[in-house]
Structures are given as C-alpha cells and as structure tokens.
Amino acid sequence: AATSFWTSLSELNGLGGSAKLGLVEFNNGARVVQAVMRSLDAAYLNELNTYINSETNGVAGYFPQGTTNWGGALKATNDAFTGPDNTPDIVVFFTDGAPNQHGDAVCQDGCYPFDNFKGDVGHACYEADKIKSRNIKIFTVAVGDSAGNVPEIQIISGGSVTSTPFGEGAIEWDLQASTFGEADYLLDEDLANLGAALMAVSRALCPTCSECA
C-alpha cells in the first residue's frame, strides 16, 4: 500500500509538483531507509519499490512483522531529517497498530493519560513533541486496529503536548482536500482501504508541501 503513496506523489511531480521524500519504517524498533529527502524521479521510485518488495526478515529489505514502536519511529525521524536542506514540512505517519513497544526516553510530565500504555504512548508523544517543536506538522494515517486508538493518535498528531494537553483540538480529516491543511489525522478501520487512503493523502499533500518524511 505504501507504493500507492509515493507512486501518486511521483505522478503529481510529473505534472509540475516538487515533492521530496524520506522514509523510515518501524516495528519493534525503527530503521531509516532513506535519510536524505529526494525528488521522486523514476530512479528513486524504482529503489523504493524494490525495497518494499524485498522482504528479507528485516536484514536487507522491508520487514512488516513485530510490535508497534511509535516512539522509536518518531525519534528516528526527528534524528534523521535535520538541516536546511533536509527538514520536511510534514511527517506522514502510517500505522496499523496501537503502540505496544517503546524505548528509554524520559517523557515530559503530563504525557501519561492512559493506564495501559504509559510508557508506549508517553515515549511516542515525547518524540512527537520534539518534531512539532521544529514547526514540522505530523499527519497520521491510522488503519485497521489502530483506527480505534483515537486518543493516542490525537496526542501525537494534534498540537503540542504542553500547549494542547493530550491532543485536544486534533482534527480528523474528512477526505476533502480543501480541509487537509487544517487536519491532523485520518482513520479507517478497514485495512484493505490503506492504499486508497494513502493515495488520497498524497493527492491532497502535493499542493500543501514540497518536502515530506
């Protein structure tokens, strides 16, 4: 399904768009697949498609199994994409599961509103806040089981943990391109709709920003 996202961005680039893309994947931990944002030309598109179709137990290719470490993914993103030529306008965060794994970051006070996911959500919101403090928007696409975790999704997507406690004010996108720039997340409980959801995001995203991670 991820191929729908970057293929659509690439097609829009061919019509005059200028999107650049970096890539981080995550399960138990996180791995930076492409640390330098690149324009989605034919060569890069081929590299991404080759990678996503080369599942090799996570050694040299895509490996979608394991737990769900939101915090690890957000930390890797924040660490990798820095500098004047490599800072994205927006992080599009895809997930199909609730956070159930975390690293050892110390969360700020007030990041633990959920009894069952204190460490996991706490780590994720701590890392998300560091991204948002750099004026980088986080837009979350949550599908399957993860679509039922609205409070957790709102925390990492909407505003700041300190200025907007626990994600209050986060806005769900209604799939209307005119409201995409104001929205923070997209939910769909049907995992089969992931490809269509990502394509919709890419088509709404192209006029909104030029650099994405």
XYZ file of N, CA, C and O in Angstrom:
852
model
N 0.809 -1.202 0.000
C 0.000 0.000 0.000
C 0.849 1.262 0.000
O 0.444 2.288 -0.544
N 2.020 1.200 0.626
C 2.890 2.383 0.649
C 3.271 2.812 -0.761
O 3.482 4.005 -1.025
N 3.350 1.846 -1.684
C 3.698 2.193 -3.057
C 2.668 3.132 -3.673
O 2.999 3.947 -4.541
N 1.394 3.029 -3.227
C 0.358 3.932 -3.737
C 0.690 5.373 -3.401
O 0.431 6.285 -4.188
N 1.266 5.568 -2.216
C 1.574 6.919 -1.752
C 2.662 7.548 -2.600
O 2.490 8.632 -3.160
N 3.810 6.871 -2.706
C 4.893 7.520 -3.441
C 4.709 7.467 -4.952
O 5.211 8.335 -5.657
N 3.973 6.485 -5.467
C 3.683 6.480 -6.897
C 2.802 7.669 -7.263
O 3.033 8.348 -8.266
N 1.801 7.940 -6.424
C 0.927 9.077 -6.675
C 1.694 10.389 -6.582
O 1.533 11.280 -7.423
N 2.573 10.526 -5.586
C 3.399 11.732 -5.476
C 4.289 11.899 -6.700
O 4.472 13.001 -7.211
N 4.848 10.783 -7.164
C 5.716 10.836 -8.338
C 4.940 11.294 -9.570
O 5.434 12.101 -10.365
N 3.722 10.792 -9.731
C 2.895 11.194 -10.873
C 2.572 12.681 -10.809
O 2.592 13.383 -11.831
N 2.298 13.170 -9.605
C 1.998 14.590 -9.451
C 3.241 15.440 -9.696
O 3.152 16.550 -10.222
N 4.403 14.911 -9.327
C 5.649 15.612 -9.657
C 5.793 15.766 -11.164
O 6.281 16.782 -11.662
N 5.386 14.729 -11.891
C 5.467 14.780 -13.342
C 4.554 15.825 -13.944
O 4.739 16.242 -15.090
N 3.570 16.270 -13.148
C 2.650 17.310 -13.609
C 3.049 18.686 -13.076
O 2.261 19.627 -13.113
N 4.274 18.764 -12.555
C 4.763 20.054 -12.090
C 4.973 20.155 -10.599
O 5.363 21.215 -10.094
N 4.698 19.067 -9.844
C 4.936 19.076 -8.406
C 6.413 19.006 -8.084
O 7.253 18.763 -8.960
N 6.746 19.209 -6.810
C 8.161 19.208 -6.419
C 8.386 18.462 -5.116
O 9.260 18.814 -4.331
N 7.579 17.436 -4.848
C 7.672 16.718 -3.584
C 8.979 15.948 -3.467
O 9.463 15.361 -4.438
N 9.537 15.970 -2.256
C 10.688 15.136 -1.916
C 10.263 14.196 -0.797
O 9.367 14.512 -0.012
N 10.945 13.053 -0.713
C 10.505 12.038 0.233
C 11.701 11.384 0.916
O 12.681 11.027 0.258
N 11.607 11.240 2.237
C 12.498 10.380 3.005
C 11.650 9.252 3.564
O 10.414 9.322 3.522
N 12.282 8.212 4.110
C 11.491 7.060 4.537
C 12.075 6.410 5.780
O 13.271 6.127 5.849
N 11.208 6.176 6.770
C 11.541 5.433 7.984
C 10.504 4.334 8.140
O 9.302 4.587 8.001
N 10.933 3.107 8.408
C 9.992 2.035 8.704
C 10.174 1.610 10.158
O 11.234 1.823 10.754
N 9.134 1.012 10.734
C 9.249 0.617 12.136
C 8.405 -0.603 12.432
O 7.398 -0.872 11.793
N 8.866 -1.354 13.400
C 8.104 -2.415 14.050
C 8.559 -2.427 15.517
O 8.233 -1.522 16.261
N 9.381 -3.440 15.935
C 9.923 -3.426 17.302
C 10.776 -2.179 17.530
O 10.782 -1.599 18.611
N 11.536 -1.819 16.527
C 12.361 -0.624 16.540
C 12.076 0.176 15.285
O 11.003 0.071 14.699
N 13.035 0.969 14.858
C 12.847 1.784 13.654
C 14.110 1.752 12.820
O 15.216 1.626 13.354
N 13.943 1.845 11.519
C 15.089 1.865 10.616
C 14.898 2.963 9.570
O 13.837 3.055 8.944
N 15.914 3.797 9.416
C 15.870 4.852 8.416
C 16.245 4.245 7.067
O 17.381 3.826 6.860
N 15.295 4.179 6.178
C 15.515 3.576 4.859
C 16.156 4.589 3.918
O 17.071 4.261 3.163
N 15.666 5.826 3.955
C 16.206 6.894 3.108
C 16.327 8.145 3.967
O 15.341 8.772 4.314
N 17.577 8.465 4.350
C 17.831 9.554 5.303
C 17.920 10.924 4.652
O 17.852 11.937 5.344
N 18.090 10.972 3.349
C 18.160 12.243 2.627
C 16.928 12.336 1.739
O 16.709 11.475 0.880
N 16.125 13.350 1.951
C 14.929 13.508 1.132
C 15.316 13.731 -0.327
O 16.192 14.539 -0.626
N 14.665 12.989 -1.206
C 14.988 13.040 -2.627
C 13.731 13.277 -3.450
O 12.636 12.873 -3.070
N 13.896 13.898 -4.579
C 12.786 14.065 -5.515
C 12.380 12.700 -6.047
O 13.224 11.825 -6.279
N 11.098 12.520 -6.256
C 10.577 11.225 -6.658
C 10.667 11.040 -8.167
O 9.662 10.970 -8.882
N 11.908 10.922 -8.658
C 12.099 10.631 -10.072
C 12.005 9.124 -10.299
O 11.798 8.340 -9.360
N 12.154 8.690 -11.533
C 11.971 7.274 -11.866
C 12.967 6.381 -11.141
O 12.622 5.289 -10.679
N 14.210 6.846 -10.993
C 15.235 6.036 -10.343
C 14.911 5.819 -8.865
O 15.018 4.700 -8.347
N 14.505 6.890 -8.191
C 14.177 6.774 -6.768
C 12.927 5.924 -6.574
O 12.852 5.100 -5.663
N 11.951 6.115 -7.440
C 10.736 5.321 -7.357
C 11.050 3.835 -7.503
O 10.512 2.991 -6.768
N 11.955 3.499 -8.394
C 12.349 2.112 -8.582
C 13.046 1.572 -7.330
O 12.811 0.421 -6.920
N 13.897 2.385 -6.712
C 14.578 1.962 -5.485
C 13.574 1.679 -4.367
O 13.686 0.678 -3.645
N 12.601 2.563 -4.214
C 11.597 2.379 -3.168
C 10.763 1.132 -3.415
O 10.504 0.343 -2.491
N 10.342 0.917 -4.647
C 9.534 -0.256 -4.958
C 10.326 -1.542 -4.801
O 9.799 -2.562 -4.336
N 11.601 -1.513 -5.172
C 12.452 -2.686 -4.984
C 12.588 -3.014 -3.511
O 12.498 -4.177 -3.099
N 12.775 -1.982 -2.698
C 12.913 -2.193 -1.262
C 11.648 -2.781 -0.656
O 11.702 -3.770 0.084
N 10.517 -2.185 -0.955
C 9.272 -2.601 -0.316
C 8.872 -4.013 -0.749
O 8.123 -4.707 -0.056
N 9.387 -4.465 -1.885
C 9.067 -5.807 -2.381
C 10.157 -6.827 -2.071
O 10.108 -7.950 -2.562
N 11.132 -6.442 -1.243
C 12.263 -7.346 -0.942
C 12.278 -7.697 0.531
O 13.237 -7.412 1.243
N 11.197 -8.306 1.013
C 11.100 -8.672 2.416
C 12.106 -9.780 2.742
O 12.035 -10.888 2.225
N 13.066 -9.458 3.601
C 14.118 -10.423 3.939
C 14.377 -10.410 5.438
O 15.501 -10.214 5.888
N 13.331 -10.604 6.206
C 13.440 -10.671 7.660
C 14.098 -9.439 8.270
O 14.749 -9.516 9.312
N 13.951 -8.314 7.629
C 14.452 -7.077 8.186
C 15.953 -6.891 8.073
O 16.496 -5.909 8.563
N 16.659 -7.809 7.413
C 18.113 -7.693 7.313
C 18.484 -6.712 6.218
O 19.262 -5.784 6.420
N 17.919 -6.893 5.042
C 18.269 -6.016 3.920
C 17.055 -5.452 3.216
O 17.187 -4.718 2.257
N 15.876 -5.820 3.670
C 14.674 -5.356 2.999
C 13.552 -5.101 3.973
O 13.714 -5.174 5.192
N 12.414 -4.812 3.440
C 11.243 -4.460 4.227
C 10.794 -5.640 5.085
O 10.739 -6.777 4.621
N 10.451 -5.366 6.354
C 10.011 -6.423 7.261
C 8.865 -5.890 8.117
O 9.093 -5.217 9.118
N 7.615 -6.151 7.725
C 6.473 -5.523 8.380
C 5.962 -6.233 9.624
O 4.906 -5.878 10.141
N 6.663 -7.243 10.129
C 6.183 -8.001 11.279
C 6.729 -7.412 12.586
O 7.641 -6.608 12.586
N 6.156 -7.857 13.715
C 6.683 -7.458 15.010
C 5.731 -6.559 15.777
O 4.538 -6.468 15.470
N 6.265 -5.881 16.791
C 5.456 -4.995 17.612
C 5.353 -3.614 16.972
O 5.807 -3.410 15.845
N 4.769 -2.660 17.703
C 4.487 -1.338 17.134
C 5.133 -0.268 18.003
O 4.601 0.086 19.056
N 6.248 0.248 17.549
C 7.026 1.218 18.324
C 6.884 2.608 17.714
O 7.718 3.052 16.933
N 5.816 3.301 18.078
C 5.607 4.650 17.564
C 6.748 5.575 17.975
O 7.245 6.363 17.171
N 7.136 5.492 19.235
C 8.181 6.381 19.729
C 9.489 6.206 18.998
O 10.169 7.177 18.661
N 9.851 4.952 18.740
C 11.088 4.688 18.015
C 11.055 5.263 16.617
O 12.044 5.820 16.130
N 9.901 5.145 15.953
C 9.765 5.680 14.596
C 9.882 7.198 14.591
O 10.565 7.788 13.734
N 9.229 7.850 15.535
C 9.259 9.314 15.583
C 10.636 9.830 15.973
O 11.105 10.846 15.451
N 11.317 9.119 16.879
C 12.681 9.518 17.250
C 13.625 9.396 16.064
O 14.432 10.295 15.791
N 13.537 8.280 15.346
C 14.404 8.080 14.181
C 14.148 9.158 13.131
O 15.087 9.654 12.494
N 12.889 9.529 12.966
C 12.538 10.577 12.001
C 13.130 11.914 12.409
O 13.735 12.626 11.597
N 12.977 12.262 13.674
C 13.486 13.542 14.156
C 15.011 13.617 14.074
O 15.585 14.657 13.749
N 15.665 12.496 14.346
C 17.130 12.465 14.311
C 17.674 12.511 12.886
O 18.725 13.105 12.625
N 16.952 11.870 11.951
C 17.485 11.715 10.590
C 17.305 12.961 9.738
O 18.193 13.315 8.946
N 16.162 13.621 9.882
C 15.828 14.689 8.938
C 16.055 16.058 9.582
O 15.177 16.624 10.230
N 17.264 16.544 9.420
C 17.674 17.817 10.008
C 18.450 18.623 8.970
O 18.852 18.107 7.935
N 18.691 19.885 9.297
C 19.477 20.731 8.407
C 18.610 21.469 7.426
O 17.465 21.085 7.147
N 19.125 22.555 6.869
C 18.317 23.421 5.997
C 17.814 22.745 4.733
O 16.773 23.134 4.186
N 18.517 21.735 4.250
C 18.113 21.079 3.002
C 17.465 19.727 3.236
O 17.148 19.018 2.268
N 17.282 19.348 4.513
C 16.760 18.009 4.775
C 15.741 18.010 5.917
O 15.603 17.030 6.635
N 15.039 19.121 6.071
C 13.991 19.223 7.085
C 12.636 19.237 6.396
O 12.366 20.119 5.582
N 11.784 18.273 6.692
C 10.496 18.204 5.988
C 9.505 19.239 6.488
O 9.602 19.754 7.604
N 8.534 19.540 5.644
C 7.401 20.356 6.057
C 6.409 19.529 6.867
O 5.708 20.050 7.733
N 6.343 18.249 6.540
C 5.341 17.384 7.151
C 5.879 15.969 7.281
O 6.628 15.493 6.422
N 5.522 15.309 8.370
C 5.777 13.876 8.563
C 4.434 13.166 8.416
O 3.490 13.456 9.165
N 4.338 12.279 7.455
C 3.133 11.473 7.280
C 3.396 10.133 7.956
O 4.262 9.366 7.525
N 2.670 9.883 9.017
C 2.922 8.739 9.892
C 1.871 7.669 9.641
O 0.700 7.855 9.948
N 2.275 6.534 9.037
C 1.357 5.436 8.744
C 1.446 4.400 9.857
O 2.550 3.987 10.219
N 0.319 3.931 10.369
C 0.346 2.854 11.353
C -0.907 2.001 11.249
O -1.985 2.493 10.925
N -0.743 0.696 11.518
C -1.892 -0.198 11.537
C -2.016 -0.891 12.892
O -2.700 -1.911 13.023
N -1.362 -0.346 13.911
C -1.433 -0.951 15.233
C -1.279 0.074 16.339
O -0.758 1.169 16.125
N -1.736 -0.303 17.528
C -1.569 0.553 18.697
C -0.126 0.445 19.199
O 0.525 -0.583 19.035
N 0.397 1.500 19.820
C 1.768 1.437 20.338
C 1.879 0.434 21.477
O 1.136 0.506 22.452
N 2.774 -0.523 21.327
C 2.965 -1.528 22.375
C 4.438 -1.823 22.616
O 4.809 -2.866 23.125
N 5.282 -0.889 22.221
C 6.728 -1.015 22.401
C 7.280 0.393 22.524
O 6.766 1.330 21.905
N 8.311 0.583 23.341
C 8.906 1.910 23.444
C 10.370 1.798 23.841
O 10.843 0.761 24.282
N 11.079 2.911 23.671
C 12.485 2.960 24.042
C 12.661 3.477 25.453
O 11.777 3.341 26.292
N 13.765 4.150 25.705
C 14.076 4.546 27.071
C 14.033 6.054 27.265
O 14.601 6.580 28.217
N 13.371 6.790 26.375
C 13.285 8.239 26.533
C 12.457 8.592 27.757
O 11.511 7.897 28.107
N 12.817 9.667 28.415
C 12.070 10.136 29.572
C 11.013 11.120 29.085
O 11.329 12.142 28.487
N 9.740 10.806 29.329
C 8.663 11.655 28.849
C 8.475 12.853 29.771
O 8.731 12.780 30.964
N 7.988 13.947 29.188
C 7.672 15.126 29.973
C 6.500 14.837 30.907
O 5.693 13.967 30.668
N 6.403 15.597 31.995
C 5.265 15.464 32.892
C 3.980 15.733 32.121
O 3.898 16.653 31.327
N 2.970 14.927 32.376
C 1.688 15.138 31.719
C 1.500 14.324 30.463
O 0.496 14.448 29.797
N 2.447 13.457 30.137
C 2.347 12.667 28.910
C 1.756 11.284 29.147
O 1.790 10.456 28.258
N 1.216 11.026 30.315
C 0.794 9.668 30.640
C -0.690 9.589 30.993
O -1.055 9.258 32.116
N -1.581 9.887 30.067
C -3.004 9.860 30.404
C -3.633 8.481 30.332
O -4.783 8.318 30.697
N -2.908 7.477 29.836
C -3.508 6.166 29.631
C -2.838 5.124 30.528
O -1.631 4.900 30.450
N -3.614 4.468 31.351
C -3.068 3.491 32.287
C -2.385 2.335 31.576
O -1.370 1.816 32.023
N -2.950 1.892 30.444
C -2.444 0.694 29.783
C -1.238 0.945 28.889
O -0.549 0.009 28.503
N -0.992 2.192 28.511
C 0.071 2.474 27.561
C 0.985 3.594 28.049
O 1.405 4.432 27.290
N 1.247 3.630 29.341
C 2.011 4.751 29.879
C 3.340 4.917 29.168
O 3.644 5.974 28.631
N 4.156 3.891 29.155
C 5.474 4.024 28.545
C 5.424 4.161 27.042
O 6.152 4.959 26.461
N 4.542 3.386 26.400
C 4.499 3.358 24.941
C 3.989 4.671 24.359
O 4.606 5.256 23.477
N 2.860 5.143 24.855
C 2.318 6.410 24.377
C 3.159 7.574 24.880
O 3.383 8.554 24.172
N 3.658 7.457 26.109
C 4.494 8.518 26.651
C 5.730 8.774 25.821
O 6.068 9.926 25.514
N 6.410 7.705 25.420
C 7.595 7.841 24.575
C 7.212 8.450 23.228
O 7.895 9.344 22.712
N 6.100 7.992 22.659
C 5.680 8.499 21.352
C 5.356 9.984 21.413
O 5.758 10.762 20.537
N 4.626 10.419 22.453
C 4.246 11.829 22.497
C 5.462 12.705 22.789
O 5.560 13.830 22.298
N 6.401 12.185 23.553
C 7.639 12.923 23.819
C 8.407 13.172 22.523
O 8.854 14.289 22.246
N 8.551 12.123 21.697
C 9.274 12.264 20.433
C 8.476 13.093 19.426
O 9.052 13.876 18.666
N 7.147 12.940 19.426
C 6.329 13.735 18.517
C 6.434 15.217 18.850
O 6.491 16.069 17.953
N 6.482 15.533 20.133
C 6.572 16.933 20.526
C 7.895 17.554 20.073
O 7.950 18.738 19.742
N 8.953 16.765 20.070
C 10.243 17.290 19.595
C 10.160 17.626 18.108
O 10.739 18.623 17.655
N 9.458 16.817 17.342
C 9.269 17.110 15.911
C 8.447 18.378 15.743
O 8.802 19.281 14.979
N 7.332 18.453 16.460
C 6.434 19.604 16.316
C 7.075 20.900 16.804
O 6.737 21.984 16.315
N 8.035 20.781 17.742
C 8.726 21.983 18.214
C 9.598 22.594 17.127
O 10.017 23.751 17.240
N 9.866 21.844 16.058
C 10.637 22.345 14.916
C 9.712 22.872 13.812
O 10.141 23.085 12.694
N 8.458 23.081 14.150
C 7.452 23.574 13.195
C 7.230 22.604 12.040
O 7.004 23.005 10.900
N 7.313 21.321 12.343
C 7.032 20.265 11.382
C 5.687 19.644 11.752
O 5.483 19.224 12.895
N 4.788 19.582 10.811
C 3.463 19.006 11.046
C 3.549 17.482 11.020
O 4.300 16.906 10.218
N 2.802 16.820 11.894
C 2.659 15.363 11.854
C 1.223 15.046 11.456
O 0.271 15.469 12.124
N 1.073 14.328 10.350
C -0.246 13.868 9.919
C -0.245 12.351 10.000
O 0.596 11.685 9.393
N -1.182 11.784 10.761
C -1.223 10.348 10.998
C -2.313 9.682 10.168
O -3.456 10.155 10.137
N -1.938 8.599 9.504
C -2.896 7.743 8.803
C -2.973 6.444 9.587
O -2.021 5.671 9.617
N -4.100 6.212 10.260
C -4.271 5.035 11.109
C -5.336 4.128 10.511
O -6.467 4.557 10.292
N -4.958 2.883 10.255
C -5.887 1.942 9.631
C -5.949 0.666 10.459
O -5.109 0.418 11.322
N -6.954 -0.160 10.164
C -7.091 -1.416 10.877
C -7.332 -1.182 12.354
O -8.063 -0.269 12.756
N -6.707 -2.003 13.194
C -6.912 -1.918 14.636
C -6.511 -0.560 15.198
O -7.095 -0.086 16.185
N -5.508 0.072 14.597
C -5.018 1.338 15.141
C -6.057 2.449 15.047
O -6.000 3.427 15.798
N -7.024 2.326 14.134
C -8.032 3.377 13.966
C -8.920 3.520 15.188
O -9.595 4.528 15.354
N -8.908 2.510 16.063
C -9.692 2.589 17.283
C -8.975 3.286 18.421
O -9.556 3.485 19.499
N -7.738 3.677 18.205
C -6.939 4.303 19.262
C -6.907 5.821 19.080
O -5.851 6.440 18.982
N -8.089 6.417 19.041
C -8.192 7.840 18.714
C -7.440 8.728 19.700
O -6.703 9.630 19.270
N -7.568 8.541 21.018
C -6.835 9.443 21.926
C -5.330 9.415 21.710
O -4.667 10.459 21.720
N -4.771 8.226 21.486
C -3.338 8.110 21.251
C -2.932 8.806 19.952
O -1.904 9.482 19.877
N -3.762 8.640 18.921
C -3.489 9.269 17.628
C -3.553 10.785 17.753
O -2.731 11.512 17.193
N -4.530 11.271 18.506
C -4.657 12.710 18.698
C -3.450 13.280 19.432
O -3.004 14.396 19.150
N -2.907 12.524 20.369
C -1.758 13.003 21.142
C -0.558 13.258 20.244
O 0.105 14.290 20.343
N -0.245 12.319 19.355
C 0.960 12.511 18.541
C 0.720 13.447 17.368
O 1.660 14.058 16.857
N -0.541 13.615 16.956
C -0.821 14.399 15.755
C -1.160 15.852 16.048
O -0.717 16.746 15.328
N -1.975 16.091 17.062
C -2.537 17.412 17.239
C -1.776 18.311 18.180
O -1.547 17.965 19.336
N -1.389 19.464 17.699
C -0.773 20.469 18.544
C 0.467 19.973 19.255
O 1.240 19.173 18.744
N 0.646 20.436 20.480
C 1.794 20.083 21.307
C 1.286 19.513 22.614
O 0.221 19.887 23.096
N 2.038 18.601 23.209
C 1.625 18.018 24.480
C 1.482 19.099 25.544
O 0.603 19.060 26.396
N 2.340 20.102 25.505
C 2.316 21.140 26.534
C 1.269 22.208 26.234
O 0.584 22.668 27.133
N 1.102 22.592 24.959
C 0.167 23.665 24.639
C -1.243 23.159 24.384
O -2.216 23.860 24.564
N -1.369 21.886 23.946
C -2.675 21.293 23.707
C -2.716 19.970 24.469
O -2.427 18.925 23.896
N -3.037 19.946 25.763
C -2.916 18.729 26.576
C -3.613 17.531 25.966
O -4.786 17.608 25.581
N -2.851 16.438 25.857
C -3.394 15.166 25.422
C -4.047 15.207 24.048
O -4.978 14.470 23.767
N -3.593 16.093 23.185
C -4.064 16.118 21.814
C -5.413 16.765 21.607
O -5.995 16.639 20.531
N -5.934 17.470 22.600
C -7.220 18.133 22.419
C -7.130 19.122 21.257
O -6.162 19.847 21.112
N -8.151 19.141 20.451
C -8.163 20.039 19.307
C -7.659 19.409 18.027
O -7.729 20.021 16.969
N -7.145 18.175 18.095
C -6.709 17.490 16.884
C -7.925 17.235 15.995
O -8.997 16.859 16.468
N -7.750 17.432 14.693
C -8.872 17.389 13.750
C -8.736 16.179 12.824
O -7.687 15.958 12.214
N -9.828 15.409 12.716
C -9.849 14.277 11.785
C -10.161 14.788 10.383
O -11.053 15.610 10.187
N -9.424 14.274 9.398
C -9.645 14.666 8.002
C -10.854 13.925 7.451
O -10.994 12.711 7.633
N -11.710 14.643 6.739
C -12.911 14.029 6.173
C -12.746 13.689 4.694
O -13.723 13.507 3.981
N -11.491 13.613 4.243
C -11.149 13.269 2.864
C -11.497 14.366 1.867
O -11.511 14.129 0.672
N -11.728 15.565 2.355
C -11.929 16.703 1.468
C -10.617 17.475 1.391
O -10.099 17.950 2.394
N -10.062 17.576 0.189
C -8.750 18.198 0.025
C -8.711 19.625 0.559
O -7.676 20.106 1.007
N -9.860 20.300 0.555
C -9.884 21.696 0.992
C -9.595 21.833 2.479
O -9.221 22.897 2.948
N -9.801 20.757 3.257
C -9.573 20.830 4.693
C -8.305 20.101 5.134
O -8.006 20.044 6.304
N -7.567 19.543 4.203
C -6.415 18.726 4.578
C -5.387 19.529 5.368
O -4.811 19.041 6.338
N -5.146 20.766 4.959
C -4.122 21.567 5.621
C -4.423 21.847 7.074
O -3.514 22.127 7.859
N -5.693 21.774 7.463
C -6.081 22.021 8.841
C -6.214 20.739 9.643
O -6.311 20.781 10.871
N -6.230 19.587 8.984
C -6.466 18.310 9.657
C -5.174 17.715 10.197
O -4.070 18.083 9.790
N -5.342 16.746 11.120
C -4.202 16.131 11.790
C -4.109 14.626 11.598
O -3.033 14.057 11.760
N -5.231 13.974 11.275
C -5.178 12.519 11.152
C -6.345 12.005 10.306
O -7.353 12.674 10.114
N -6.160 10.770 9.810
C -7.162 10.072 9.010
C -7.335 8.675 9.587
O -6.342 7.988 9.846
N -8.579 8.244 9.791
C -8.876 6.939 10.364
C -9.648 6.083 9.378
O -10.536 6.573 8.681
N -9.320 4.792 9.325
C -10.111 3.838 8.540
C -9.899 2.461 9.154
O -8.768 1.957 9.181
N -10.953 1.876 9.664
C -10.828 0.586 10.337
C -10.603 -0.567 9.368
O -10.213 -1.657 9.788
N -10.845 -0.347 8.087
C -10.684 -1.402 7.084
C -9.277 -1.327 6.501
O -8.956 -0.418 5.737
N -8.442 -2.278 6.863
C -7.052 -2.287 6.399
C -6.968 -2.345 4.885
O -6.004 -1.848 4.288
N -7.983 -2.917 4.247
C -7.985 -3.025 2.787
C -8.042 -1.659 2.112
O -7.716 -1.526 0.931
N -8.429 -0.636 2.867
C -8.545 0.709 2.295
C -7.265 1.519 2.422
O -7.245 2.699 2.049
N -6.187 0.909 2.941
C -4.964 1.662 3.183
C -4.421 2.288 1.905
O -4.050 3.469 1.884
N -4.360 1.517 0.826
C -3.818 2.047 -0.419
C -4.586 3.264 -0.897
O -4.000 4.278 -1.280
N -5.916 3.188 -0.848
C -6.741 4.314 -1.283
C -6.559 5.514 -0.364
O -6.528 6.666 -0.821
N -6.422 5.249 0.945
C -6.232 6.343 1.898
C -4.915 7.060 1.648
O -4.845 8.298 1.656
N -3.865 6.291 1.399
C -2.561 6.902 1.163
C -2.549 7.686 -0.148
O -1.904 8.740 -0.245
N -3.241 7.182 -1.142
C -3.310 7.916 -2.404
C -4.051 9.231 -2.209
O -3.652 10.276 -2.751
N -5.121 9.204 -1.424
C -5.870 10.437 -1.150
C -4.995 11.449 -0.429
O -5.017 12.646 -0.730
N -4.201 10.966 0.531
C -3.294 11.857 1.260
C -2.269 12.466 0.319
O -1.996 13.663 0.359
N -1.687 11.643 -0.549
C -0.655 12.153 -1.447
C -1.214 13.221 -2.380
O -0.565 14.234 -2.640
N -2.436 13.026 -2.859
C -3.023 13.999 -3.784
C -3.407 15.291 -3.065
O -3.355 16.370 -3.650
N -3.785 15.185 -1.791
C -4.076 16.392 -1.020
C -2.802 17.076 -0.569
O -2.746 18.286 -0.416
N -1.748 16.281 -0.381
C -0.496 16.779 0.157
C 0.278 17.602 -0.855
O 0.928 18.591 -0.501
N 0.205 17.240 -2.096
C 1.071 17.861 -3.106
C 0.962 19.376 -3.141
O 1.982 20.052 -3.186
N -0.229 19.973 -3.091
C -0.282 21.429 -3.088
C 0.118 22.034 -1.745
O 0.357 23.222 -1.638
N 0.173 21.186 -0.689
C 0.374 21.683 0.660
C 1.835 21.851 1.012
O 2.239 22.780 1.693
N 2.667 20.929 0.568
C 4.083 20.987 0.952
C 4.930 20.401 -0.165
O 4.441 19.737 -1.055
N 6.215 20.647 -0.092
C 7.119 20.138 -1.109
C 8.086 19.105 -0.576
O 8.735 18.407 -1.336
N 8.198 18.985 0.756
C 9.157 18.044 1.323
C 8.480 17.256 2.440
O 7.867 17.823 3.330
N 8.599 15.942 2.363
C 7.898 15.066 3.289
C 8.813 13.965 3.788
O 9.750 13.577 3.108
N 8.525 13.474 4.975
C 9.255 12.323 5.516
C 8.249 11.309 5.994
O 7.136 11.657 6.355
